[in-house]
Amino acid sequence: MAVESFSAPSITNLLPRQSSRRSHNVYVALQKEIVLGELKPEAVLLELEIAERFQCSQGTIREALMQLSEEGLVKRLPHRGTHVAACRSADARALIAIRRDIECEYLERVLERAGPELHADLHNYLNAMRNAARDGDEYLLSVHDRAFHTRLFAVADLPVVTPILLRCLIHNHRYKILNSQTSRELEETAERHAPILAALEAQDLASLQKVLSHHISTIVDFGPDLTDGATG
């Protein structure tokens, strides 16, 4: 069934941009390659080579790499250059636990502040995920997925915590993409957000906590359960 088109903002636009448009574009391109595994964990990133590739200055590349470093996607080491960050199960376990605490602990605040605008935005993000799944675009699906969860949490009005959640989200998705052992069902990934919307619209706190906790602990789709079967 065709899904209504929705031009959802990139997750990278959900926080204030501190860089030039050129470096931001390089940052987005490199982030995509890291999340999809096109740039392998521990790969060396040479500023000069990247600058030649994108036809821009090394200063622009340095700015993009600093943004990626803030997300934990690259490591910038003195006298050793820049490397793509490792993607370890120990980190994934810890980040999923942190993410569950962040997203599920403050749902009462979310319900107190939720309204038609939030519901509409989340429906739009879900439709955007469906479109990306239909097109087979795993990265774009992950972008809208992260935007969905960030938009939901933003209603709790805890802005200092949002960057922590964003880091958890992007590393969760990267781990999931790099470690899935089976053929990934992208449409199923998108549809697993529907019960969250249903519980939210029903104003059912217990149900919302349960479905969101399960959603996070099972890493959205058929990836490994890194919380030892916890379902909230």
PDB file of C-alpha atoms in Angstrom, residues 2 15 36 81 131 174 180 209:
ATOM      1  CA  ALA A   2       1.361   3.409  -0.928  1.00  0.00           C
ATOM      2  CA  LEU A  15      20.249  19.830  17.331  1.00  0.00           C
ATOM      3  CA  LEU A  36      26.429   1.286   7.177  1.00  0.00           C
ATOM      4  CA  GLY A  81      45.447  10.436  13.366  1.00  0.00           C
ATOM      5  CA  ASN A 131       8.723   4.824   2.610  1.00  0.00           C
ATOM      6  CA  ARG A 174      25.251   1.067  13.806  1.00  0.00           C
ATOM      7  CA  SER A 180      22.605  -8.598  11.855  1.00  0.00           C
ATOM      8  CA  GLN A 209       6.435   1.649  29.121  1.00  0.00           C
TER       9      GLN A 209
END
